């Protein structure tokens, strides 16, 4: 191991959060100056997770013209999904284990991108921050509430490290519109938000009566399965755990909520100062089982009043048969206009694209996901409000350029861990309610679940696999 990692491992504390407390690793201990990169230089970037979504992240970062791709790391360097990036950057040094990459060439890069499965964001991020590297990590930040806590604590203790979570809408029109409309008093007194993602998911059609995980299959010759598991408990390889299928399982992914929630409710969460909910209620869990996500889910997240803002409930809908109700004046979305409305008088689309409906005291808004902007409904109200709407500034940079410019000291990231962390923890609490199938009452000050002792234990997550405890120290 490198000197830096030896220092990392032998810093006075041996306790992991949830066992006996925190330990603090300071920049001085790490021997890192962690200063800004000279603005005239490109950022030297190491990339962990280079297939599938990782592929897209690397291309987007490189296309900004602000970085050099100096290292590529993936547990399957040779799989079909990793070959394209390997061929694009043949001079980049290659690794299968991110720990070896840090040990061997840690002095050759300033920043890191992380496009691995949800559960394995955590150890790569923790080592990167401890080594003074700037971090771009896909959403959600981590799989458990405790891990997000540790990531936020690490970032706070290393304030010169730049962090960015990959919810691109935070650098697009939706972000700047919501901010401007909130500051101008157009968006105010919001009491309810409907968030919906009703497309087919990978686990739809699976056997919900499953009684055990699928048995082991031969490990592909190019795959380092042990490193893929990282801090998760040992389990034999199966094709339905790997290559995107990991999102189906509670042990590895965050389901539809973790996948799309950040793209739908992120701006509302930040600018309405929501923080953490005090109640999470699983209203509907069709096909509930302890292994993988339900066929359809309705979750209520209840937030208390904040200053002069009233209490607010976000209701999340996913599943093919779980389309949310829509308000009058919403408009037609893939609905035959000749079909008579139901007896309730509520015209409900046959399908909704991922998005949200925001209900305030005086106005109702509808919007999509990612950078999609809001519109006021019905159309008559939108025309009435048109002259009152403020000018919305354009984004100075896309999400990837924003990160790299922040690494160079030219901008501040728009989705740093102090903003993205609480949002990710909303999803962690929601997934807990999905898996356990119970209402959770959460004390926002004590940061504990107060109505279910077992759930409060689950809040901290399972102990890490032997040999991965080092990443649970700050």
GROMACS .gro file of C-alpha atoms in nm:
model
  474
    1UNK     CA    1   0.000   0.000   0.000
    2UNK     CA    2   0.105   0.357  -0.056
    3UNK     CA    3   0.216   0.575   0.234
    4UNK     CA    4  -0.108   0.768   0.214
    5UNK     CA    5  -0.322   0.457   0.253
    6UNK     CA    6  -0.104   0.335   0.540
    7UNK     CA    7  -0.166   0.668   0.710
    8UNK     CA    8  -0.534   0.631   0.630
    9UNK     CA    9  -0.550   0.290   0.798
   10UNK     CA   10  -0.348   0.363   1.110
   11UNK     CA   11  -0.498   0.699   1.215
   12UNK     CA   12  -0.569   0.668   1.586
   13UNK     CA   13  -0.936   0.571   1.554
   14UNK     CA   14  -1.047   0.218   1.475
   15UNK     CA   15  -1.419   0.272   1.513
   16UNK     CA   16  -1.679   0.266   1.238
   17UNK     CA   17  -1.991   0.478   1.267
   18UNK     CA   18  -2.266   0.272   1.423
   19UNK     CA   19  -2.011   0.080   1.635
   20UNK     CA   20  -1.819   0.322   1.853
   21UNK     CA   21  -1.796   0.659   1.677
   22UNK     CA   22  -1.605   0.864   1.422
   23UNK     CA   23  -1.236   0.904   1.353
   24UNK     CA   24  -1.110   1.211   1.172
   25UNK     CA   25  -0.845   1.209   0.899
   26UNK     CA   26  -0.711   1.557   0.839
   27UNK     CA   27  -0.546   1.691   0.524
   28UNK     CA   28  -0.221   1.718   0.723
   29UNK     CA   29  -0.228   1.346   0.804
   30UNK     CA   30  -0.284   1.267   0.437
   31UNK     CA   31   0.002   1.486   0.331
   32UNK     CA   32  -0.213   1.656   0.067
   33UNK     CA   33  -0.221   2.026  -0.005
   34UNK     CA   34  -0.562   1.982  -0.175
   35UNK     CA   35  -0.526   2.323  -0.340
   36UNK     CA   36  -0.697   2.425  -0.661
   37UNK     CA   37  -0.559   2.316  -0.996
   38UNK     CA   38  -0.415   2.597  -1.203
   39UNK     CA   39  -0.697   2.737  -1.422
   40UNK     CA   40  -0.483   2.699  -1.735
   41UNK     CA   41  -0.451   2.323  -1.687
   42UNK     CA   42  -0.692   2.043  -1.765
   43UNK     CA   43  -0.806   1.822  -1.479
   44UNK     CA   44  -0.640   1.480  -1.474
   45UNK     CA   45  -0.930   1.240  -1.425
   46UNK     CA   46  -0.944   0.876  -1.319
   47UNK     CA   47  -1.267   0.692  -1.401
   48UNK     CA   48  -1.410   0.405  -1.197
   49UNK     CA   49  -1.691   0.220  -1.372
   50UNK     CA   50  -1.647   0.257  -1.749
   51UNK     CA   51  -1.935   0.057  -1.899
   52UNK     CA   52  -2.303   0.140  -1.944
   53UNK     CA   53  -2.376   0.462  -1.750
   54UNK     CA   54  -2.006   0.499  -1.668
   55UNK     CA   55  -1.937   0.511  -2.041
   56UNK     CA   56  -2.179   0.804  -2.082
   57UNK     CA   57  -2.032   0.994  -1.786
   58UNK     CA   58  -1.675   0.963  -1.916
   59UNK     CA   59  -1.771   1.083  -2.264
   60UNK     CA   60  -1.964   1.379  -2.123
   61UNK     CA   61  -1.675   1.483  -1.897
   62UNK     CA   62  -1.422   1.447  -2.179
   63UNK     CA   63  -1.637   1.642  -2.427
   64UNK     CA   64  -1.615   1.951  -2.206
   65UNK     CA   65  -1.251   1.983  -2.311
   66UNK     CA   66  -1.159   2.038  -1.948
   67UNK     CA   67  -1.005   1.704  -1.853
   68UNK     CA   68  -0.749   1.441  -1.945
   69UNK     CA   69  -0.858   1.079  -1.898
   70UNK     CA   70  -0.550   0.929  -1.734
   71UNK     CA   71  -0.685   0.609  -1.575
   72UNK     CA   72  -0.968   0.363  -1.634
   73UNK     CA   73  -1.088   0.117  -1.371
   74UNK     CA   74  -1.360  -0.145  -1.398
   75UNK     CA   75  -1.408  -0.488  -1.245
   76UNK     CA   76  -1.462  -0.624  -1.597
   77UNK     CA   77  -1.194  -0.479  -1.823
   78UNK     CA   78  -1.275  -0.678  -2.134
   79UNK     CA   79  -1.653  -0.710  -2.123
   80UNK     CA   80  -1.846  -0.584  -2.424
   81UNK     CA   81  -1.973  -0.281  -2.231
   82UNK     CA   82  -1.621  -0.165  -2.133
   83UNK     CA   83  -1.437  -0.206  -2.462
   84UNK     CA   84  -1.553   0.118  -2.623
   85UNK     CA   85  -1.406   0.342  -2.353
   86UNK     CA   86  -1.088   0.133  -2.338
   87UNK     CA   87  -1.044   0.184  -2.713
   88UNK     CA   88  -1.124   0.557  -2.691
   89UNK     CA   89  -0.847   0.616  -2.437
   90UNK     CA   90  -0.574   0.361  -2.512
   91UNK     CA   91  -0.308   0.560  -2.328
   92UNK     CA   92  -0.503   0.565  -2.000
   93UNK     CA   93  -0.367   0.325  -1.741
   94UNK     CA   94  -0.599   0.033  -1.669
   95UNK     CA   95  -0.702  -0.129  -1.340
   96UNK     CA   96  -0.961  -0.377  -1.214
   97UNK     CA   97  -0.941  -0.273  -0.848
   98UNK     CA   98  -0.979   0.095  -0.756
   99UNK     CA   99  -0.765   0.041  -0.444
  100UNK     CA  100  -0.469  -0.064  -0.656
  101UNK     CA  101  -0.524   0.235  -0.882
  102UNK     CA  102  -0.495   0.472  -0.586
  103UNK     CA  103  -0.194   0.286  -0.448
  104UNK     CA  104  -0.001   0.281  -0.776
  105UNK     CA  105  -0.083   0.611  -0.950
  106UNK     CA  106  -0.259   0.821  -0.687
  107UNK     CA  107  -0.022   1.110  -0.760
  108UNK     CA  108  -0.120   1.117  -1.130
  109UNK     CA  109  -0.480   1.241  -1.104
  110UNK     CA  110  -0.671   1.514  -0.922
  111UNK     CA  111  -1.030   1.397  -0.964
  112UNK     CA  112  -1.236   1.085  -1.007
  113UNK     CA  113  -1.565   0.990  -1.171
  114UNK     CA  114  -1.768   0.705  -1.024
  115UNK     CA  115  -2.021   0.521  -1.242
  116UNK     CA  116  -2.048   0.192  -1.054
  117UNK     CA  117  -2.362   0.024  -0.906
  118UNK     CA  118  -2.537   0.223  -0.633
  119UNK     CA  119  -2.401   0.020  -0.341
  120UNK     CA  120  -2.037   0.052  -0.448
  121UNK     CA  121  -2.035   0.433  -0.484
  122UNK     CA  122  -1.949   0.451  -0.117
  123UNK     CA  123  -1.603   0.293  -0.077
  124UNK     CA  124  -1.462   0.456  -0.391
  125UNK     CA  125  -1.587   0.797  -0.278
  126UNK     CA  126  -1.453   0.759   0.075
  127UNK     CA  127  -1.105   0.664  -0.041
  128UNK     CA  128  -1.103   0.942  -0.299
  129UNK     CA  129  -1.192   1.211  -0.045
  130UNK     CA  130  -0.939   1.075   0.204
  131UNK     CA  131  -0.674   1.100  -0.069
  132UNK     CA  132  -0.775   1.459  -0.151
  133UNK     CA  133  -0.937   1.380  -0.487
  134UNK     CA  134  -1.237   1.568  -0.624
  135UNK     CA  135  -1.539   1.340  -0.672
  136UNK     CA  136  -1.812   1.317  -0.936
  137UNK     CA  137  -2.043   1.032  -0.834
  138UNK     CA  138  -2.363   0.911  -0.996
  139UNK     CA  139  -2.693   0.935  -0.812
  140UNK     CA  140  -2.797   0.833  -0.555
  141UNK     CA  141  -2.488   0.898  -0.346
  142UNK     CA  142  -2.504   0.565  -0.162
  143UNK     CA  143  -2.738   0.280  -0.072
  144UNK     CA  144  -2.774   0.332   0.304
  145UNK     CA  145  -2.853   0.630   0.524
  146UNK     CA  146  -2.537   0.576   0.727
  147UNK     CA  147  -2.312   0.566   0.422
  148UNK     CA  148  -2.449   0.898   0.298
  149UNK     CA  149  -2.386   1.042   0.646
  150UNK     CA  150  -2.024   0.931   0.626
  151UNK     CA  151  -1.978   1.072   0.276
  152UNK     CA  152  -2.114   1.410   0.388
  153UNK     CA  153  -1.892   1.404   0.697
  154UNK     CA  154  -1.585   1.322   0.489
  155UNK     CA  155  -1.659   1.607   0.248
  156UNK     CA  156  -1.714   1.849   0.537
  157UNK     CA  157  -1.380   1.757   0.694
  158UNK     CA  158  -1.203   1.804   0.360
  159UNK     CA  159  -1.361   2.131   0.237
  160UNK     CA  160  -1.116   2.181  -0.048
  161UNK     CA  161  -1.230   1.858  -0.211
  162UNK     CA  162  -1.496   1.933  -0.474
  163UNK     CA  163  -1.798   1.700  -0.477
  164UNK     CA  164  -2.079   1.665  -0.728
  165UNK     CA  165  -2.363   1.413  -0.752
  166UNK     CA  166  -2.474   1.329  -1.104
  167UNK     CA  167  -2.826   1.468  -1.113
  168UNK     CA  168  -2.782   1.670  -1.430
  169UNK     CA  169  -3.101   1.872  -1.385
  170UNK     CA  170  -2.914   2.076  -1.127
  171UNK     CA  171  -2.727   2.245  -1.411
  172UNK     CA  172  -3.010   2.277  -1.660
  173UNK     CA  173  -3.315   2.496  -1.719
  174UNK     CA  174  -3.535   2.331  -1.454
  175UNK     CA  175  -3.291   2.426  -1.177
  176UNK     CA  176  -3.263   2.793  -1.273
  177UNK     CA  177  -3.636   2.828  -1.344
  178UNK     CA  178  -3.737   2.678  -1.009
  179UNK     CA  179  -3.487   2.898  -0.827
  180UNK     CA  180  -3.607   3.213  -1.008
  181UNK     CA  181  -3.978   3.134  -0.964
  182UNK     CA  182  -3.929   3.057  -0.596
  183UNK     CA  183  -3.735   3.381  -0.535
  184UNK     CA  184  -4.000   3.580  -0.725
  185UNK     CA  185  -4.283   3.431  -0.518
  186UNK     CA  186  -4.439   3.243  -0.812
  187UNK     CA  187  -4.374   2.911  -0.639
  188UNK     CA  188  -4.490   2.952  -0.279
  189UNK     CA  189  -4.714   2.782  -0.021
  190UNK     CA  190  -4.657   2.439  -0.177
  191UNK     CA  191  -4.848   2.170   0.012
  192UNK     CA  192  -4.821   1.864  -0.213
  193UNK     CA  193  -4.607   1.720  -0.492
  194UNK     CA  194  -4.686   1.413  -0.701
  195UNK     CA  195  -4.374   1.248  -0.846
  196UNK     CA  196  -4.423   0.969  -1.098
  197UNK     CA  197  -4.214   0.721  -1.298
  198UNK     CA  198  -4.436   0.456  -1.455
  199UNK     CA  199  -4.220   0.291  -1.721
  200UNK     CA  200  -4.131  -0.079  -1.722
  201UNK     CA  201  -3.846  -0.176  -1.492
  202UNK     CA  202  -3.602  -0.465  -1.513
  203UNK     CA  203  -3.771  -0.667  -1.237
  204UNK     CA  204  -4.121  -0.641  -1.377
  205UNK     CA  205  -4.237  -0.993  -1.449
  206UNK     CA  206  -4.009  -1.158  -1.194
  207UNK     CA  207  -4.147  -1.417  -0.951
  208UNK     CA  208  -4.256  -1.224  -0.641
  209UNK     CA  209  -4.288  -1.554  -0.450
  210UNK     CA  210  -3.911  -1.599  -0.459
  211UNK     CA  211  -3.782  -1.759  -0.138
  212UNK     CA  212  -3.406  -1.725  -0.190
  213UNK     CA  213  -3.152  -1.550  -0.408
  214UNK     CA  214  -3.066  -1.724  -0.736
  215UNK     CA  215  -2.787  -1.978  -0.714
  216UNK     CA  216  -2.431  -1.912  -0.832
  217UNK     CA  217  -2.326  -1.929  -1.195
  218UNK     CA  218  -1.975  -1.947  -1.346
  219UNK     CA  219  -1.797  -1.614  -1.318
  220UNK     CA  220  -1.704  -1.461  -1.656
  221UNK     CA  221  -1.331  -1.496  -1.717
  222UNK     CA  222  -1.279  -1.120  -1.743
  223UNK     CA  223  -1.471  -1.029  -1.425
  224UNK     CA  224  -1.324  -0.970  -1.077
  225UNK     CA  225  -1.638  -1.068  -0.887
  226UNK     CA  226  -1.484  -1.028  -0.541
  227UNK     CA  227  -1.401  -0.664  -0.606
  228UNK     CA  228  -1.747  -0.610  -0.762
  229UNK     CA  229  -1.899  -0.715  -0.427
  230UNK     CA  230  -1.680  -0.460  -0.243
  231UNK     CA  231  -1.832  -0.403   0.104
  232UNK     CA  232  -2.146  -0.612   0.037
  233UNK     CA  233  -2.182  -0.956   0.192
  234UNK     CA  234  -2.031  -1.247  -0.007
  235UNK     CA  235  -2.260  -1.403  -0.266
  236UNK     CA  236  -2.194  -1.612  -0.575
  237UNK     CA  237  -2.204  -1.449  -0.916
  238UNK     CA  238  -2.531  -1.451  -1.110
  239UNK     CA  239  -2.606  -1.264  -1.432
  240UNK     CA  240  -2.908  -1.101  -1.262
  241UNK     CA  241  -2.679  -0.928  -1.011
  242UNK     CA  242  -2.454  -0.773  -1.274
  243UNK     CA  243  -2.451  -0.534  -1.569
  244UNK     CA  244  -2.751  -0.319  -1.478
  245UNK     CA  245  -2.953  -0.595  -1.315
  246UNK     CA  246  -2.812  -0.492  -0.977
  247UNK     CA  247  -3.070  -0.212  -0.962
  248UNK     CA  248  -3.345  -0.470  -0.903
  249UNK     CA  249  -3.216  -0.589  -0.565
  250UNK     CA  250  -3.236  -0.417  -0.228
  251UNK     CA  251  -2.881  -0.538  -0.152
  252UNK     CA  252  -2.729  -0.353  -0.446
  253UNK     CA  253  -2.958  -0.084  -0.585
  254UNK     CA  254  -3.225   0.172  -0.506
  255UNK     CA  255  -3.497   0.074  -0.753
  256UNK     CA  256  -3.704   0.323  -0.949
  257UNK     CA  257  -3.700   0.576  -0.664
  258UNK     CA  258  -3.321   0.593  -0.643
  259UNK     CA  259  -3.288   0.588  -1.020
  260UNK     CA  260  -3.537   0.864  -1.105
  261UNK     CA  261  -3.616   1.047  -0.782
  262UNK     CA  262  -3.316   1.280  -0.807
  263UNK     CA  263  -3.414   1.373  -1.163
  264UNK     CA  264  -3.770   1.458  -1.062
  265UNK     CA  265  -3.779   1.616  -0.715
  266UNK     CA  266  -3.426   1.754  -0.673
  267UNK     CA  267  -3.505   2.121  -0.739
  268UNK     CA  268  -3.814   2.115  -0.518
  269UNK     CA  269  -3.615   1.945  -0.243
  270UNK     CA  270  -3.344   2.211  -0.247
  271UNK     CA  271  -3.540   2.530  -0.300
  272UNK     CA  272  -3.831   2.436  -0.075
  273UNK     CA  273  -3.579   2.351   0.199
  274UNK     CA  274  -3.734   2.009   0.260
  275UNK     CA  275  -3.449   1.828   0.432
  276UNK     CA  276  -3.559   1.492   0.573
  277UNK     CA  277  -3.919   1.372   0.611
  278UNK     CA  278  -4.074   1.302   0.950
  279UNK     CA  279  -4.295   1.021   0.813
  280UNK     CA  280  -4.263   0.774   0.526
  281UNK     CA  281  -4.575   0.574   0.453
  282UNK     CA  282  -4.585   0.285   0.201
  283UNK     CA  283  -4.940   0.329   0.072
  284UNK     CA  284  -4.911   0.063  -0.200
  285UNK     CA  285  -4.656  -0.217  -0.251
  286UNK     CA  286  -4.779  -0.455  -0.522
  287UNK     CA  287  -4.575  -0.772  -0.541
  288UNK     CA  288  -4.387  -0.693  -0.220
  289UNK     CA  289  -4.108  -0.938  -0.131
  290UNK     CA  290  -3.784  -0.918   0.070
  291UNK     CA  291  -3.543  -0.953  -0.223
  292UNK     CA  292  -3.629  -0.712  -0.504
  293UNK     CA  293  -3.844  -0.406  -0.557
  294UNK     CA  294  -4.225  -0.418  -0.584
  295UNK     CA  295  -4.407  -0.431  -0.915
  296UNK     CA  296  -4.559  -0.095  -0.823
  297UNK     CA  297  -4.514   0.141  -0.531
  298UNK     CA  298  -4.687   0.442  -0.382
  299UNK     CA  299  -4.493   0.617  -0.105
  300UNK     CA  300  -4.587   0.924   0.097
  301UNK     CA  301  -4.307   1.143   0.232
  302UNK     CA  302  -4.434   1.396   0.485
  303UNK     CA  303  -4.226   1.705   0.561
  304UNK     CA  304  -4.299   1.952   0.842
  305UNK     CA  305  -4.342   2.327   0.807
  306UNK     CA  306  -4.019   2.516   0.742
  307UNK     CA  307  -4.014   2.882   0.841
  308UNK     CA  308  -4.310   3.041   0.662
  309UNK     CA  309  -4.357   2.738   0.435
  310UNK     CA  310  -4.645   2.497   0.517
  311UNK     CA  311  -4.615   2.121   0.572
  312UNK     CA  312  -4.570   1.935   0.245
  313UNK     CA  313  -4.633   1.578   0.126
  314UNK     CA  314  -4.451   1.421  -0.168
  315UNK     CA  315  -4.632   1.117  -0.309
  316UNK     CA  316  -4.418   0.889  -0.524
  317UNK     CA  317  -4.574   0.657  -0.783
  318UNK     CA  318  -4.399   0.386  -0.983
  319UNK     CA  319  -4.522   0.076  -1.165
  320UNK     CA  320  -4.705   0.011  -1.489
  321UNK     CA  321  -5.045  -0.010  -1.321
  322UNK     CA  322  -4.997   0.279  -1.081
  323UNK     CA  323  -5.065   0.600  -1.273
  324UNK     CA  324  -5.128   0.897  -1.040
  325UNK     CA  325  -5.441   1.113  -1.062
  326UNK     CA  326  -5.397   1.438  -1.251
  327UNK     CA  327  -5.569   1.774  -1.193
  328UNK     CA  328  -5.820   1.947  -1.416
  329UNK     CA  329  -5.647   2.125  -1.701
  330UNK     CA  330  -5.346   1.892  -1.698
  331UNK     CA  331  -5.388   1.824  -2.069
  332UNK     CA  332  -5.408   1.510  -2.276
  333UNK     CA  333  -5.123   1.261  -2.264
  334UNK     CA  334  -5.168   0.954  -2.482
  335UNK     CA  335  -5.540   0.948  -2.409
  336UNK     CA  336  -5.810   0.892  -2.671
  337UNK     CA  337  -6.034   1.201  -2.636
  338UNK     CA  338  -6.336   0.990  -2.735
  339UNK     CA  339  -6.311   0.783  -2.417
  340UNK     CA  340  -6.563   0.921  -2.165
  341UNK     CA  341  -6.413   1.032  -1.833
  342UNK     CA  342  -6.464   0.815  -1.525
  343UNK     CA  343  -6.746   0.883  -1.283
  344UNK     CA  344  -6.513   1.092  -1.068
  345UNK     CA  345  -6.481   1.336  -1.355
  346UNK     CA  346  -6.102   1.300  -1.339
  347UNK     CA  347  -5.942   1.246  -1.680
  348UNK     CA  348  -5.639   1.027  -1.625
  349UNK     CA  349  -5.377   0.972  -1.897
  350UNK     CA  350  -5.306   0.617  -2.006
  351UNK     CA  351  -4.939   0.695  -1.957
  352UNK     CA  352  -4.738   0.979  -1.806
  353UNK     CA  353  -4.378   1.053  -1.883
  354UNK     CA  354  -4.159   1.073  -1.570
  355UNK     CA  355  -4.222   1.399  -1.391
  356UNK     CA  356  -4.413   1.583  -1.121
  357UNK     CA  357  -4.721   1.787  -1.038
  358UNK     CA  358  -4.672   2.063  -0.780
  359UNK     CA  359  -4.974   2.191  -0.589
  360UNK     CA  360  -4.956   2.527  -0.412
  361UNK     CA  361  -5.222   2.741  -0.250
  362UNK     CA  362  -5.285   2.947  -0.563
  363UNK     CA  363  -5.113   2.770  -0.854
  364UNK     CA  364  -5.057   2.421  -0.992
  365UNK     CA  365  -4.747   2.332  -1.192
  366UNK     CA  366  -4.657   2.032  -1.404
  367UNK     CA  367  -4.308   1.933  -1.509
  368UNK     CA  368  -4.096   1.650  -1.639
  369UNK     CA  369  -3.762   1.513  -1.522
  370UNK     CA  370  -3.399   1.617  -1.552
  371UNK     CA  371  -3.383   1.967  -1.705
  372UNK     CA  372  -3.747   1.988  -1.814
  373UNK     CA  373  -3.906   2.314  -1.708
  374UNK     CA  374  -4.234   2.367  -1.526
  375UNK     CA  375  -4.551   2.502  -1.676
  376UNK     CA  376  -4.851   2.649  -1.497
  377UNK     CA  377  -5.181   2.467  -1.550
  378UNK     CA  378  -5.449   2.506  -1.670
  379UNK     CA  379  -5.354   2.700  -1.982
  380UNK     CA  380  -5.585   2.989  -1.895
  381UNK     CA  381  -5.399   3.042  -1.567
  382UNK     CA  382  -5.065   3.024  -1.744
  383UNK     CA  383  -5.168   3.305  -1.979
  384UNK     CA  384  -5.287   3.512  -1.683
  385UNK     CA  385  -4.949   3.471  -1.509
  386UNK     CA  386  -4.732   3.520  -1.815
  387UNK     CA  387  -4.653   3.887  -1.754
  388UNK     CA  388  -4.561   3.820  -1.390
  389UNK     CA  389  -4.296   3.556  -1.457
  390UNK     CA  390  -3.934   3.661  -1.396
  391UNK     CA  391  -3.657   3.623  -1.650
  392UNK     CA  392  -3.474   3.295  -1.598
  393UNK     CA  393  -3.095   3.304  -1.640
  394UNK     CA  394  -2.923   3.050  -1.861
  395UNK     CA  395  -2.694   2.791  -1.709
  396UNK     CA  396  -2.328   2.899  -1.723
  397UNK     CA  397  -2.216   2.537  -1.765
  398UNK     CA  398  -2.356   2.187  -1.795
  399UNK     CA  399  -2.329   1.952  -1.498
  400UNK     CA  400  -2.002   1.795  -1.610
  401UNK     CA  401  -1.832   2.123  -1.696
  402UNK     CA  402  -1.959   2.265  -1.367
  403UNK     CA  403  -1.774   1.990  -1.181
  404UNK     CA  404  -1.450   2.028  -1.374
  405UNK     CA  405  -1.458   2.407  -1.352
  406UNK     CA  406  -1.508   2.372  -0.977
  407UNK     CA  407  -1.203   2.146  -0.965
  408UNK     CA  408  -1.011   2.430  -1.135
  409UNK     CA  409  -1.147   2.687  -0.889
  410UNK     CA  410  -1.362   2.865  -1.149
  411UNK     CA  411  -1.713   2.771  -1.024
  412UNK     CA  412  -1.884   2.604  -0.732
  413UNK     CA  413  -2.066   2.277  -0.789
  414UNK     CA  414  -2.444   2.298  -0.787
  415UNK     CA  415  -2.503   1.951  -0.641
  416UNK     CA  416  -2.232   1.910  -0.375
  417UNK     CA  417  -2.273   1.653  -0.101
  418UNK     CA  418  -2.423   1.897   0.147
  419UNK     CA  419  -2.714   1.941  -0.097
  420UNK     CA  420  -2.723   1.598  -0.260
  421UNK     CA  421  -2.677   1.407   0.067
  422UNK     CA  422  -3.012   1.485   0.233
  423UNK     CA  423  -3.187   1.425  -0.101
  424UNK     CA  424  -3.021   1.083  -0.127
  425UNK     CA  425  -3.124   1.007   0.231
  426UNK     CA  426  -3.487   1.075   0.143
  427UNK     CA  427  -3.453   0.790  -0.105
  428UNK     CA  428  -3.276   0.569   0.151
  429UNK     CA  429  -3.569   0.613   0.389
  430UNK     CA  430  -3.817   0.545   0.110
  431UNK     CA  431  -3.641   0.224   0.008
  432UNK     CA  432  -3.639   0.111   0.371
  433UNK     CA  433  -4.016   0.160   0.386
  434UNK     CA  434  -4.050  -0.036   0.060
  435UNK     CA  435  -3.840  -0.327   0.180
  436UNK     CA  436  -3.983  -0.350   0.533
  437UNK     CA  437  -4.337  -0.267   0.426
  438UNK     CA  438  -4.402  -0.048   0.729
  439UNK     CA  439  -4.462   0.317   0.805
  440UNK     CA  440  -4.153   0.489   0.941
  441UNK     CA  441  -4.164   0.782   1.181
  442UNK     CA  442  -3.837   0.972   1.166
  443UNK     CA  443  -3.705   1.218   1.425
  444UNK     CA  444  -3.529   1.482   1.218
  445UNK     CA  445  -3.327   1.617   1.512
  446UNK     CA  446  -3.214   1.285   1.656
  447UNK     CA  447  -3.189   1.134   1.306
  448UNK     CA  448  -3.353   0.815   1.426
  449UNK     CA  449  -3.660   0.608   1.345
  450UNK     CA  450  -3.871   0.627   1.658
  451UNK     CA  451  -4.162   0.391   1.593
  452UNK     CA  452  -3.976   0.074   1.496
  453UNK     CA  453  -3.659  -0.045   1.677
  454UNK     CA  454  -3.572  -0.293   1.402
  455UNK     CA  455  -3.601  -0.025   1.135
  456UNK     CA  456  -3.376   0.201   1.341
  457UNK     CA  457  -3.111  -0.073   1.338
  458UNK     CA  458  -3.153  -0.114   0.962
  459UNK     CA  459  -3.096   0.261   0.926
  460UNK     CA  460  -2.725   0.204   0.985
  461UNK     CA  461  -2.704  -0.077   0.731
  462UNK     CA  462  -2.535  -0.414   0.762
  463UNK     CA  463  -2.177  -0.426   0.891
  464UNK     CA  464  -1.931  -0.416   0.601
  465UNK     CA  465  -1.768  -0.732   0.471
  466UNK     CA  466  -1.444  -0.820   0.644
  467UNK     CA  467  -1.157  -0.625   0.496
  468UNK     CA  468  -1.370  -0.324   0.397
  469UNK     CA  469  -1.408  -0.166   0.741
  470UNK     CA  470  -1.149   0.103   0.663
  471UNK     CA  471  -1.394   0.288   0.439
  472UNK     CA  472  -1.634   0.344   0.728
  473UNK     CA  473  -1.393   0.580   0.904
  474UNK     CA  474  -1.393   0.951   0.839
   0.00000   0.00000   0.00000
